[in-house]
JSON list of C-alpha atoms and ligand atoms in Angstrom, two decimals:
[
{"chain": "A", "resi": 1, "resn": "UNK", "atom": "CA", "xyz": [69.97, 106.52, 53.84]},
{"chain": "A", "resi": 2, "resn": "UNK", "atom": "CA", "xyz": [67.58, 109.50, 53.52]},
{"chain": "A", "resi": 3, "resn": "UNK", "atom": "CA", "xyz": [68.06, 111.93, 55.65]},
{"chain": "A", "resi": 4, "resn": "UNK", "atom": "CA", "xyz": [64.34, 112.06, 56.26]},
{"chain": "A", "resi": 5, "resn": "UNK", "atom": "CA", "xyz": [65.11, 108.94, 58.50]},
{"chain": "A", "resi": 6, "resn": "UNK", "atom": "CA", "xyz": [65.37, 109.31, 62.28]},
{"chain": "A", "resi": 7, "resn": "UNK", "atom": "CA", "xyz": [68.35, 107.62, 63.08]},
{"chain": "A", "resi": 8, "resn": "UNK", "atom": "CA", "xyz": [69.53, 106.54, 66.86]},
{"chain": "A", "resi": 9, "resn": "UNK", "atom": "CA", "xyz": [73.16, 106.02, 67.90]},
{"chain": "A", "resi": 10, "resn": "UNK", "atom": "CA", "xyz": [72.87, 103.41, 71.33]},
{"chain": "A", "resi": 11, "resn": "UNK", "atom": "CA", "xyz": [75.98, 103.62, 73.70]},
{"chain": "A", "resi": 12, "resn": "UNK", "atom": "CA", "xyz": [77.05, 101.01, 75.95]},
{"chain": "A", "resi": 13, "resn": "UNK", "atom": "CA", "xyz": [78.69, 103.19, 79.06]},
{"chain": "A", "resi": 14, "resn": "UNK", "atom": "CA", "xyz": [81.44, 100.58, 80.92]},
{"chain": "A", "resi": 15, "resn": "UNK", "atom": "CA", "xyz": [84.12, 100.80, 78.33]},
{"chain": "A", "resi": 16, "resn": "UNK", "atom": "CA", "xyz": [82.93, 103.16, 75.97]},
{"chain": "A", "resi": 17, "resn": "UNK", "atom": "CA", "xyz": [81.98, 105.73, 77.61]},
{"chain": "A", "resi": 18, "resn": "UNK", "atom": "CA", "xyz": [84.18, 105.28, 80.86]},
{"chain": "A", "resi": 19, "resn": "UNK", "atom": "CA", "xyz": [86.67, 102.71, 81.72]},
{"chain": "A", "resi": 20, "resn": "UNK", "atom": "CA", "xyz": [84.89, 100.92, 85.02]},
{"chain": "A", "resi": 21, "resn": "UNK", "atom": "CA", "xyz": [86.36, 97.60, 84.07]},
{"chain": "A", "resi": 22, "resn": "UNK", "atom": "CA", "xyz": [89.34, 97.94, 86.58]},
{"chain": "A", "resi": 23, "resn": "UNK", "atom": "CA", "xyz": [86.44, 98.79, 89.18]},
{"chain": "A", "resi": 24, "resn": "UNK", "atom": "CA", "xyz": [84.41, 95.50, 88.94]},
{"chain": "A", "resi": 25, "resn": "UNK", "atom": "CA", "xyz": [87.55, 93.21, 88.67]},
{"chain": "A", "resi": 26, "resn": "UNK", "atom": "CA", "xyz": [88.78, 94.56, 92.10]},
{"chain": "A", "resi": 27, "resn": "UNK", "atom": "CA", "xyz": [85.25, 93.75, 93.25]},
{"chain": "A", "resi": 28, "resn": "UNK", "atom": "CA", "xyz": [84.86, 90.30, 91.70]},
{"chain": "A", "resi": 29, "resn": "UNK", "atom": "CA", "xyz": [88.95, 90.04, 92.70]},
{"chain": "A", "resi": 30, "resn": "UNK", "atom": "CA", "xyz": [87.83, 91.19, 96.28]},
{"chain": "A", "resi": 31, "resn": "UNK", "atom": "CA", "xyz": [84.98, 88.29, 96.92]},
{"chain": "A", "resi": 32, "resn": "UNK", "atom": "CA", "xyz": [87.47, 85.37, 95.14]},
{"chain": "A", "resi": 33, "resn": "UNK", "atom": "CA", "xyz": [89.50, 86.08, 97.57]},
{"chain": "A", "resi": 34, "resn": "UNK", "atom": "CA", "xyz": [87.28, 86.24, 100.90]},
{"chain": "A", "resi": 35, "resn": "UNK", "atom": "CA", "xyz": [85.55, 82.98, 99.41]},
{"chain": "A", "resi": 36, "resn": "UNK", "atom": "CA", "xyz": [89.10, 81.25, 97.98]},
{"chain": "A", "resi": 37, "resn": "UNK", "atom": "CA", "xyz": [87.63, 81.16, 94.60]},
{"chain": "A", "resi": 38, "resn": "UNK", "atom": "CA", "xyz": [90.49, 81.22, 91.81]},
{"chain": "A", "resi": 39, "resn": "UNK", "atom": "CA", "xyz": [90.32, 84.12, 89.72]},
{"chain": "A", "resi": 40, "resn": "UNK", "atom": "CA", "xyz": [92.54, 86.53, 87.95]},
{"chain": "A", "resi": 41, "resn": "UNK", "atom": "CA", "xyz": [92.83, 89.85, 85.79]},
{"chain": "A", "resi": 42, "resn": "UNK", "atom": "CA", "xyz": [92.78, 87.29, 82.80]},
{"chain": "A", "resi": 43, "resn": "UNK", "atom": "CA", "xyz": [90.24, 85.18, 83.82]},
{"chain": "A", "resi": 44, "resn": "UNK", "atom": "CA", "xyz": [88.21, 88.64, 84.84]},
{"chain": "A", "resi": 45, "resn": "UNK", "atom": "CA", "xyz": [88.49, 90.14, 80.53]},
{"chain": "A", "resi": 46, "resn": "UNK", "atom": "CA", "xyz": [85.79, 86.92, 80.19]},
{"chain": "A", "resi": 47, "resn": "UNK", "atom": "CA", "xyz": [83.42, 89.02, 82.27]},
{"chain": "A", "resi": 48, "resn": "UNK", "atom": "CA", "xyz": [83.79, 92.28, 80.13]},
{"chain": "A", "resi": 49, "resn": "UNK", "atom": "CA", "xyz": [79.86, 93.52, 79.45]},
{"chain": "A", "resi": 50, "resn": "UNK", "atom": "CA", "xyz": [78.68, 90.28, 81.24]},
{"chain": "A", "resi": 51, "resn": "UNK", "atom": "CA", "xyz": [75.56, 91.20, 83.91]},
{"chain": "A", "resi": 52, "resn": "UNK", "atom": "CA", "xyz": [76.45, 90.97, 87.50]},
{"chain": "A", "resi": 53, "resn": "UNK", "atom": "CA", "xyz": [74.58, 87.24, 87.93]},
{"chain": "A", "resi": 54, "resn": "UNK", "atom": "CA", "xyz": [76.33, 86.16, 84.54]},
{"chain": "A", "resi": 55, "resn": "UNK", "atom": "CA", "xyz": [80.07, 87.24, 85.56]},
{"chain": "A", "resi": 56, "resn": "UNK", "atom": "CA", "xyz": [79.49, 85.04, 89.09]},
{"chain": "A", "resi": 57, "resn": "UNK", "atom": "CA", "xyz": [78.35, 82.50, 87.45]},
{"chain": "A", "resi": 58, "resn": "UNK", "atom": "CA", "xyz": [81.24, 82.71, 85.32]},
{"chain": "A", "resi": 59, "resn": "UNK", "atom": "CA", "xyz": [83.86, 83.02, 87.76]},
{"chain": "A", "resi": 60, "resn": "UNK", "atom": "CA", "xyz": [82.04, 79.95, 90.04]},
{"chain": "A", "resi": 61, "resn": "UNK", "atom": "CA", "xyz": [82.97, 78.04, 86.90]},
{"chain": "A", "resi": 62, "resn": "UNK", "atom": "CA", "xyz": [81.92, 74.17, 87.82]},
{"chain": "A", "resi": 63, "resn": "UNK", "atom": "CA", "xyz": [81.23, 75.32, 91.59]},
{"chain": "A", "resi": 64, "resn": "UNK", "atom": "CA", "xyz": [77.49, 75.13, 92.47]},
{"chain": "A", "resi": 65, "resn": "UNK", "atom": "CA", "xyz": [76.08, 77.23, 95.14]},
{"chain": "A", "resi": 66, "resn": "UNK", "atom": "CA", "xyz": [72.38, 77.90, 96.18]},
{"chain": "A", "resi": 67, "resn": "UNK", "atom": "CA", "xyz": [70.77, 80.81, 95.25]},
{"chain": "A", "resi": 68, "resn": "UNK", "atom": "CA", "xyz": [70.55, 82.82, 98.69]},
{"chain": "A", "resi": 69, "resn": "UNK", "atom": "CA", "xyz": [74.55, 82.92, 98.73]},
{"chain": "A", "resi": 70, "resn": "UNK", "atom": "CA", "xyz": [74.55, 83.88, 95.23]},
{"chain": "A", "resi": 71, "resn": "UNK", "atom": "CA", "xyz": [72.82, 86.74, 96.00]},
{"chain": "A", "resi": 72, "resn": "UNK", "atom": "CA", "xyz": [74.63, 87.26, 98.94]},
{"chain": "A", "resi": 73, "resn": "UNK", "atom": "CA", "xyz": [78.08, 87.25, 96.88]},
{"chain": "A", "resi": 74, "resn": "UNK", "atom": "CA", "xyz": [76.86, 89.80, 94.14]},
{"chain": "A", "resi": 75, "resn": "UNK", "atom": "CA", "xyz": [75.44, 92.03, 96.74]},
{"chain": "A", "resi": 76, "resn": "UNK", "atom": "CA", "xyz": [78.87, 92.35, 98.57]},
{"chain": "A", "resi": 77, "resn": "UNK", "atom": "CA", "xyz": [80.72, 92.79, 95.25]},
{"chain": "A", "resi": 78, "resn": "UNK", "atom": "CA", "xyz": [78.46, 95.08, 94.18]},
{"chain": "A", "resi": 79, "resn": "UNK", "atom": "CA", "xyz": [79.25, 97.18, 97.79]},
{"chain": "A", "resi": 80, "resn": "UNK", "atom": "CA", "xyz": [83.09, 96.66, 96.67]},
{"chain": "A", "resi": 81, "resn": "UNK", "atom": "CA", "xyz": [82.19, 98.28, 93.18]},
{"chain": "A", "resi": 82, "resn": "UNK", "atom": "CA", "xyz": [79.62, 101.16, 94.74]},
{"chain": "A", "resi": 83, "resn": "UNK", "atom": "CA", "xyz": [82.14, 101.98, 97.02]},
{"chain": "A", "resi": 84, "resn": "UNK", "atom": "CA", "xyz": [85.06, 102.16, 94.72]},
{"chain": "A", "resi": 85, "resn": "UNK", "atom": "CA", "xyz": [83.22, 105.15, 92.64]},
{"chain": "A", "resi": 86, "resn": "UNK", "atom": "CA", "xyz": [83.20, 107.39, 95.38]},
{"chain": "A", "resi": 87, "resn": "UNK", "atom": "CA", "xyz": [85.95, 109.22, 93.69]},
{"chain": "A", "resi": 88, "resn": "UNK", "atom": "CA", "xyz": [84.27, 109.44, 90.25]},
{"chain": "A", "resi": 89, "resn": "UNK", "atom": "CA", "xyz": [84.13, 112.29, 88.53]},
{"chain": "A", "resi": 90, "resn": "UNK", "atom": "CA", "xyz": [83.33, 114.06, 85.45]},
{"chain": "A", "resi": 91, "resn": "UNK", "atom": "CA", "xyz": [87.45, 113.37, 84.53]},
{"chain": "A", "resi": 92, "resn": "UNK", "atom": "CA", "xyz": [86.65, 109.92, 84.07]},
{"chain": "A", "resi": 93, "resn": "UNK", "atom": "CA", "xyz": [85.06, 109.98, 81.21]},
{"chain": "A", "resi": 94, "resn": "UNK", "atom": "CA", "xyz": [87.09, 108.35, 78.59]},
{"chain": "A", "resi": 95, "resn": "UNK", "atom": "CA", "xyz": [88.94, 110.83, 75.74]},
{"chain": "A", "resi": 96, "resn": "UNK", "atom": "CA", "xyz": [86.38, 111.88, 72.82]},
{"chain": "A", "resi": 97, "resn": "UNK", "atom": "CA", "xyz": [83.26, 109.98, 74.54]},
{"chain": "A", "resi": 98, "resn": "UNK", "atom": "CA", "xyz": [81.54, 113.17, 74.83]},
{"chain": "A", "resi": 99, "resn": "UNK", "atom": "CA", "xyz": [82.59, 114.72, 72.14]},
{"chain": "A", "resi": 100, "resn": "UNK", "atom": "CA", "xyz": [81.24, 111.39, 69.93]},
{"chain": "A", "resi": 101, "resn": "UNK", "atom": "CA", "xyz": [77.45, 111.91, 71.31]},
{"chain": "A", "resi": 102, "resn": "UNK", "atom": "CA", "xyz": [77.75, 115.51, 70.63]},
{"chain": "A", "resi": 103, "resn": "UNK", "atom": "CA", "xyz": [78.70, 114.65, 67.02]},
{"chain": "A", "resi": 104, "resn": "UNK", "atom": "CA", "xyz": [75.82, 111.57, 66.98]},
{"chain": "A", "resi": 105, "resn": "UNK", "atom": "CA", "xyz": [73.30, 114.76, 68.41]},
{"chain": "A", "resi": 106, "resn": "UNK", "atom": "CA", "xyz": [74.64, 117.35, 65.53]},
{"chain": "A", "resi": 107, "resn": "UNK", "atom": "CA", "xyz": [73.59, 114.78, 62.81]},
{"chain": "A", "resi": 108, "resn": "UNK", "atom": "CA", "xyz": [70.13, 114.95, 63.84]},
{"chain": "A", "resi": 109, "resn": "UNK", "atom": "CA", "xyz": [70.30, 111.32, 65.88]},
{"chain": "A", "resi": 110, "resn": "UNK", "atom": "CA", "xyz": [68.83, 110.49, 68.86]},
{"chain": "A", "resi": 111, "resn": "UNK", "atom": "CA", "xyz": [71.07, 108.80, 71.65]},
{"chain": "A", "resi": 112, "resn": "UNK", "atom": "CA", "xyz": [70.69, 106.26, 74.04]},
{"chain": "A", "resi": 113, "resn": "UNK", "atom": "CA", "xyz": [72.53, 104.46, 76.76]},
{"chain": "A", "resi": 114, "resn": "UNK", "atom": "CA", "xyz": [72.02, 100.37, 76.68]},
{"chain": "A", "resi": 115, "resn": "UNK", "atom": "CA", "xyz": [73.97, 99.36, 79.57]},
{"chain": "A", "resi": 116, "resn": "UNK", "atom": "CA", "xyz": [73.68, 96.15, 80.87]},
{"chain": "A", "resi": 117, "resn": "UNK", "atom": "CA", "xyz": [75.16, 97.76, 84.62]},
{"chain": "A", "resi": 118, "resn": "UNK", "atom": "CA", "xyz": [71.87, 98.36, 87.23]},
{"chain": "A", "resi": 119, "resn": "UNK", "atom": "CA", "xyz": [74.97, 101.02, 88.40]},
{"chain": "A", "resi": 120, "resn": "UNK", "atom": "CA", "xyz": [74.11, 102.95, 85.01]},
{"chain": "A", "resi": 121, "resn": "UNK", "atom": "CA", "xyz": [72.34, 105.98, 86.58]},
{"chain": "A", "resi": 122, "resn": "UNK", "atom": "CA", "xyz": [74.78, 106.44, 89.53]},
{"chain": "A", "resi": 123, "resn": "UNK", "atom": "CA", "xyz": [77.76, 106.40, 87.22]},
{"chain": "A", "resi": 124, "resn": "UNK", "atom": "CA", "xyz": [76.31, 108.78, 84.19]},
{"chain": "A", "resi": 125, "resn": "UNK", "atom": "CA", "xyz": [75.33, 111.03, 87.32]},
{"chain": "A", "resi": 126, "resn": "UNK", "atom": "CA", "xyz": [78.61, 110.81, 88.74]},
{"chain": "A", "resi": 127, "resn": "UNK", "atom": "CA", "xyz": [80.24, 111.56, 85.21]},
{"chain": "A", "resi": 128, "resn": "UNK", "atom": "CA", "xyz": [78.15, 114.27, 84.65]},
{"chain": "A", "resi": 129, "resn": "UNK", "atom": "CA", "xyz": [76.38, 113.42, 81.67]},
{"chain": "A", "resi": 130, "resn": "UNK", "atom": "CA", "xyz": [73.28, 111.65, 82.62]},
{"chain": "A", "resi": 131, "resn": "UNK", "atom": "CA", "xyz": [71.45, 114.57, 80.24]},
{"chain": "A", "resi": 132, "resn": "UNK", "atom": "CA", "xyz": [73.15, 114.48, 76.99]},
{"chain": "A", "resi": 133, "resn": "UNK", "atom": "CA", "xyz": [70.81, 111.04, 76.30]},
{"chain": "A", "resi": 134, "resn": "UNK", "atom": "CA", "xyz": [67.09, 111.05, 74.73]},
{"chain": "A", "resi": 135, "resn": "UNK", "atom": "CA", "xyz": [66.72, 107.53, 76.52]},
{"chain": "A", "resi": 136, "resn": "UNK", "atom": "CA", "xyz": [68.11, 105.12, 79.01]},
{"chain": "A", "resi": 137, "resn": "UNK", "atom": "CA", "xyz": [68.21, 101.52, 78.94]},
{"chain": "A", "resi": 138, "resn": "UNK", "atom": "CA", "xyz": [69.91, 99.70, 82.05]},
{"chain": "A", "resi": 139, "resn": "UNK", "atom": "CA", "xyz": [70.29, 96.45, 83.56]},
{"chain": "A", "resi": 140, "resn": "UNK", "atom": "CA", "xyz": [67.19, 97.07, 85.36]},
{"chain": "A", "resi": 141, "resn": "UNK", "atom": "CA", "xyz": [65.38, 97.59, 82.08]},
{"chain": "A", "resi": 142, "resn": "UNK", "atom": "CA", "xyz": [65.24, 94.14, 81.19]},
{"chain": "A", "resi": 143, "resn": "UNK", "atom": "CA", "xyz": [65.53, 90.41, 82.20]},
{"chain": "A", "resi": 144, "resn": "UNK", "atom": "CA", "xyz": [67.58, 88.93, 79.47]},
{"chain": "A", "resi": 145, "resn": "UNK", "atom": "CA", "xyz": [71.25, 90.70, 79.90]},
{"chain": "A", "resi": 146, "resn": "UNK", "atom": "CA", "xyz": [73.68, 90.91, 76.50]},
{"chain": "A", "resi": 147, "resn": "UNK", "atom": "CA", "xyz": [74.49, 89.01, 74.41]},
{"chain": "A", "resi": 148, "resn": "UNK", "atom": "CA", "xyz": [70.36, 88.81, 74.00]},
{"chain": "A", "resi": 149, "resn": "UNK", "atom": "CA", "xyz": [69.23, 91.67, 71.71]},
{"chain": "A", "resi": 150, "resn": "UNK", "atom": "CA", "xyz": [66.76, 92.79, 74.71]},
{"chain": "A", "resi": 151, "resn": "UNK", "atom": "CA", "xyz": [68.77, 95.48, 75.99]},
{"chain": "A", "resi": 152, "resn": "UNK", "atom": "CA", "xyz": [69.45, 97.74, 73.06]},
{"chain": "A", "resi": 153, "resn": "UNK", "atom": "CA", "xyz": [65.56, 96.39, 71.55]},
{"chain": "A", "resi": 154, "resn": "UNK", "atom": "CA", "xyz": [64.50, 98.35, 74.84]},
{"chain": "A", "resi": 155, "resn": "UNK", "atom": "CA", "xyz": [66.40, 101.50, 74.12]},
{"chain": "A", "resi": 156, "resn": "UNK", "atom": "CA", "xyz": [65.51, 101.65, 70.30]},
{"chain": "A", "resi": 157, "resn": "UNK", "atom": "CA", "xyz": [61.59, 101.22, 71.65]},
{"chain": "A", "resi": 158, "resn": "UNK", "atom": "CA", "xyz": [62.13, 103.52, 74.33]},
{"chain": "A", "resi": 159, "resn": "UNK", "atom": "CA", "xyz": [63.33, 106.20, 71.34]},
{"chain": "A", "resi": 160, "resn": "UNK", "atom": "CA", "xyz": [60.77, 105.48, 69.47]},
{"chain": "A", "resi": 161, "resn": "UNK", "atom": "CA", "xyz": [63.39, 104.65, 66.37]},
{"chain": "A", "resi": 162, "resn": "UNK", "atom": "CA", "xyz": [63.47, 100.95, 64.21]},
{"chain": "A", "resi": 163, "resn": "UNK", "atom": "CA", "xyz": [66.18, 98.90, 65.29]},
{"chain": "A", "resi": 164, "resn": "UNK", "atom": "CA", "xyz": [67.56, 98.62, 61.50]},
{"chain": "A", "resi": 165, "resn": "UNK", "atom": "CA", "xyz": [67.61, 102.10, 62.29]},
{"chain": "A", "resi": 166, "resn": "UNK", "atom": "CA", "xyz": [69.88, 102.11, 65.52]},
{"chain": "A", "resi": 167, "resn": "UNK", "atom": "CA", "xyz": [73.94, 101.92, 65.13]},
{"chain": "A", "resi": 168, "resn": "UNK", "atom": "CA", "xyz": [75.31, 100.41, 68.75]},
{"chain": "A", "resi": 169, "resn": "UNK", "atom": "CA", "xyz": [78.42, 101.63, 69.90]},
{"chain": "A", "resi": 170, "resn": "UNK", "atom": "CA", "xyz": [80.21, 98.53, 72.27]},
{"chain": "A", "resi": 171, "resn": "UNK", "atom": "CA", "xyz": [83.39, 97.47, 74.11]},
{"chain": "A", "resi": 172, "resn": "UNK", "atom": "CA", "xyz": [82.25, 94.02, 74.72]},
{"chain": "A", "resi": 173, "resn": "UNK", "atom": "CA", "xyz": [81.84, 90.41, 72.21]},
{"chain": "A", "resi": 174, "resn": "UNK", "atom": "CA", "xyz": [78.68, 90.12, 74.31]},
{"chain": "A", "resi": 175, "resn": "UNK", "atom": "CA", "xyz": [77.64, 93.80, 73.31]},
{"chain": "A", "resi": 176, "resn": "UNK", "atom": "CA", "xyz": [78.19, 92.80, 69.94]},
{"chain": "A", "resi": 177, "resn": "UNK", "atom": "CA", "xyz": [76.47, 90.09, 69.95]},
{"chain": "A", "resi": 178, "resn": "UNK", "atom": "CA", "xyz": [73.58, 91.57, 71.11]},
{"chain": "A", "resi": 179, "resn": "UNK", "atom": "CA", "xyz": [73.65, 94.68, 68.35]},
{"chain": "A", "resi": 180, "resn": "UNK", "atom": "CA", "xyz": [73.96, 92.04, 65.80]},
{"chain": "A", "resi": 181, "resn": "UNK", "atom": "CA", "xyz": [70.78, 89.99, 67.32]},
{"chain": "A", "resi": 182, "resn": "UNK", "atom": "CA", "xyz": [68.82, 93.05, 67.38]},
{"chain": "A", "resi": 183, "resn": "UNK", "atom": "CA", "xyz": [69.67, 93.84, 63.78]},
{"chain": "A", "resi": 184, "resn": "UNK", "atom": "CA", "xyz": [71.73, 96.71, 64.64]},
{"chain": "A", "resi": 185, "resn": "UNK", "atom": "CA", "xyz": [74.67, 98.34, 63.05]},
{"chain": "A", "resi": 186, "resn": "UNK", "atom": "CA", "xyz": [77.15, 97.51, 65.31]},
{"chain": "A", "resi": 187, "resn": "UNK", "atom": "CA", "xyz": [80.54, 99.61, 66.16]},
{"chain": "A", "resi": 188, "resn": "UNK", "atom": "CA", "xyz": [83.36, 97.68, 68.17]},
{"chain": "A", "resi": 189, "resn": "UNK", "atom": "CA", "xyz": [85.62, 99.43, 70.09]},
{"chain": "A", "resi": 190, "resn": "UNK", "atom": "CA", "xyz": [88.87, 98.08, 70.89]},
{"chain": "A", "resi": 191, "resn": "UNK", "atom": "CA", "xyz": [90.89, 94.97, 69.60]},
{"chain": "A", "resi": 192, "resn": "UNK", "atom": "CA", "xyz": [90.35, 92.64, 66.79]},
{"chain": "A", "resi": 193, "resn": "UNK", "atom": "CA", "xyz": [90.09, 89.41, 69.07]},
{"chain": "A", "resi": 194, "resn": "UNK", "atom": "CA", "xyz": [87.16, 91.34, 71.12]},
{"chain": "A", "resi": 195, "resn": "UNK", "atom": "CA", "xyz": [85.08, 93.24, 68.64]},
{"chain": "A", "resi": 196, "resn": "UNK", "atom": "CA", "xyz": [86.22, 92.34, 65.48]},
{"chain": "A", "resi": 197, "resn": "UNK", "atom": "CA", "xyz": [82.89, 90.36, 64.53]},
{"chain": "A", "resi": 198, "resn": "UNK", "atom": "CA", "xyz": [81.28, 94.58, 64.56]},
{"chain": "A", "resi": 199, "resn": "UNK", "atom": "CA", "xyz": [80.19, 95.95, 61.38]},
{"chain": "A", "resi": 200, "resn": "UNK", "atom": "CA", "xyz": [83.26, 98.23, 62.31]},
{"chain": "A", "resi": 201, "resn": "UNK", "atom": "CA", "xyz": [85.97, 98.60, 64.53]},
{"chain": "A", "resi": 202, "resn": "UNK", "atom": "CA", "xyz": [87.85, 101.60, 66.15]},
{"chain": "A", "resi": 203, "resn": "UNK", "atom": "CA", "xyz": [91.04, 101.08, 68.64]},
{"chain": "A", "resi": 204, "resn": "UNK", "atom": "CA", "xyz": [89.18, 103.34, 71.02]},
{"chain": "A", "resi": 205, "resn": "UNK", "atom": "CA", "xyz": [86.17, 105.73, 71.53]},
{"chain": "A", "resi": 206, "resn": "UNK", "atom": "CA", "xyz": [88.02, 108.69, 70.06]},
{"chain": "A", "resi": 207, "resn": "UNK", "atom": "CA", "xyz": [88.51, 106.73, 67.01]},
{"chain": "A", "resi": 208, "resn": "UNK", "atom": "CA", "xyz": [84.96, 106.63, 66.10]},
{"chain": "A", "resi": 209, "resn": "UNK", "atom": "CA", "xyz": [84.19, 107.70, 62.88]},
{"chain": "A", "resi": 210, "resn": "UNK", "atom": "CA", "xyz": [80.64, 108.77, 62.22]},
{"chain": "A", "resi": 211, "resn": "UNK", "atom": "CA", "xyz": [81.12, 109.64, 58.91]},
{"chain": "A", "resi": 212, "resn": "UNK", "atom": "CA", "xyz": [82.31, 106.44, 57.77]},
{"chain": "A", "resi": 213, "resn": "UNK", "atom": "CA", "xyz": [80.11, 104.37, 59.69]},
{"chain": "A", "resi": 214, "resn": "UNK", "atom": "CA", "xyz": [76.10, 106.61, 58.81]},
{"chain": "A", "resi": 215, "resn": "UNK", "atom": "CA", "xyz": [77.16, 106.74, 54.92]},
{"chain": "A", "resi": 216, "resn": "UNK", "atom": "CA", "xyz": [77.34, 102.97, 54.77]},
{"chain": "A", "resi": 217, "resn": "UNK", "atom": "CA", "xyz": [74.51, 102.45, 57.59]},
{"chain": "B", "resi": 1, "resn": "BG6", "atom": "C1", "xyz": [78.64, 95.97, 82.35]},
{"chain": "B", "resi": 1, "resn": "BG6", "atom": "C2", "xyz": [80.08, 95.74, 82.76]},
{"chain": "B", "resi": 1, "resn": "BG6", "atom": "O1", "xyz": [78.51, 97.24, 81.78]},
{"chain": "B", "resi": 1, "resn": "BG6", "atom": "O2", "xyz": [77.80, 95.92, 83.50]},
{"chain": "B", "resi": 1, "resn": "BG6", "atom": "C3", "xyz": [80.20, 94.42, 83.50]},
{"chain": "B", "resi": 1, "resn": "BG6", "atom": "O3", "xyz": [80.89, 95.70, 81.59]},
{"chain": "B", "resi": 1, "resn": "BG6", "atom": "C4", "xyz": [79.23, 94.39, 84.67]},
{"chain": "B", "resi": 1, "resn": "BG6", "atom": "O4", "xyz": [81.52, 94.25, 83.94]},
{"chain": "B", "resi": 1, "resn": "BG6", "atom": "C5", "xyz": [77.82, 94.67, 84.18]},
{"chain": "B", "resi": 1, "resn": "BG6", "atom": "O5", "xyz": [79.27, 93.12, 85.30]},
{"chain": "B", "resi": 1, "resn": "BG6", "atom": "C6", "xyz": [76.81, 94.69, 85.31]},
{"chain": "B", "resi": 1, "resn": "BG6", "atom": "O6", "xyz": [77.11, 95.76, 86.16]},
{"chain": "B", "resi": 1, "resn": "BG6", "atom": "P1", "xyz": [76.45, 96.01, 87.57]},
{"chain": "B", "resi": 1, "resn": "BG6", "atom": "O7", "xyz": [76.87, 97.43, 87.91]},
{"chain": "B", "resi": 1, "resn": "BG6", "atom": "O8", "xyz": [74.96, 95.91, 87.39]},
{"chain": "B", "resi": 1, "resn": "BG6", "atom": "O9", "xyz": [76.96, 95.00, 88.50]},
{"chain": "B", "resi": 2, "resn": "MG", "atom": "MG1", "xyz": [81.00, 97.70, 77.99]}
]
């Protein structure tokens, strides 16, 4: 890769650059409950990355309900989950996040959040780090949520750098998915069974090794 090339390094934000994911399954755990829907902390890894409609839909399984009380139930989980980062601070950001845009920044490439979370703003603001990023792309950016390629497309157009030219950083097989439709270099954090279809794979955030992953990119 000449270095001539503007590169971009795109960053999913739940579970890569903070760990929400306990967050939204006390939400989603919250309305099962109220409505007597099953649902469980195993059931709830199915939803990791999923958009809000998507991980109802999900946990409604065969159950078919009309539209108005679907909106109804993702508007009072989303209360549950708005509520429940209150407390949020910069000390939430996961170990070695920050210092992994830093290092994407000192090799000359431009960074991005692709989120699929309409939350995105009010948690980078409530982590403090809203201006480290050149671009963000959110679930309000978009119609089509992850695994579709939309998402990160959007953030790659809104930095003005080719996709073949964008490495995605991602928690989620959805996020993956979508990095790989977009014809992204894909990074997967965490385990094998998750992200293992990634162009690479790092245990956790702090893992990440640029080095390793731009001199093959
Ligand atoms: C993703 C999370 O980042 O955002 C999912 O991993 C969540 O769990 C999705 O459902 C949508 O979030 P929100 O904040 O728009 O409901
Ligand atoms: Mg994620």
């Amino acid at each position: 890769m000449s270095d001539a090339r503007r590169r971009a390094v795109i960053f999913d934000l739940d579970g890569v650059l903070t760990d929400t994911a306990e967050q939204h399954y006390l939400g989603w755990q919250r309305l099962a409950d109220e409505e007597h829907l099953p649902f469980d902390r195993a059931a709830n890894e199915a939803l990791r990355g999923l958009s809000r409609r998507e991980s109802l839909l999900a946990l409604l399984g065969d159950r078919e309900v009309d539209e108005p009380t679907l909106e109804t139930w993702m508007a009072r989980k989303n209360d549950y989950y708005v509520a429940s980062l209150a407390d949020m601070s910069p000390a939430d950001v996961l170990p070695g996040a920050v210092e992994l845009v830093r290092d994407a920044k000192d090799r000359g490439c431009l960074v991005a959040i692709g989120s699929s979370s309409r939350n995105a703003p009010l948690v980078l603001d409530k982590l403090g780090i809203t201006q480290l990023f050149d671009a963000i792309a959110d679930g309000n950016s978009v119609e089509r949520a992850k695994p579709a390629p939309d998402l990160f497309l959007e953030a790659a157009r809104r930095l003005d750098v080719p996709p073949q030219d964008c490495v995605v950083v991602e928690d989620a097989a959805s996020g993956v998915d979508a990095a790989l439709a977009a014809g992204m270099v894909a990074i997967g954090v965490g385990p094998p069974d998750r992200v293992g279809h990634a162009h690479f794979r790092f245990d956790t955030p702090a893992d990440v090794d640029l080095d390793v992953v731009l001199a093959d990119a």
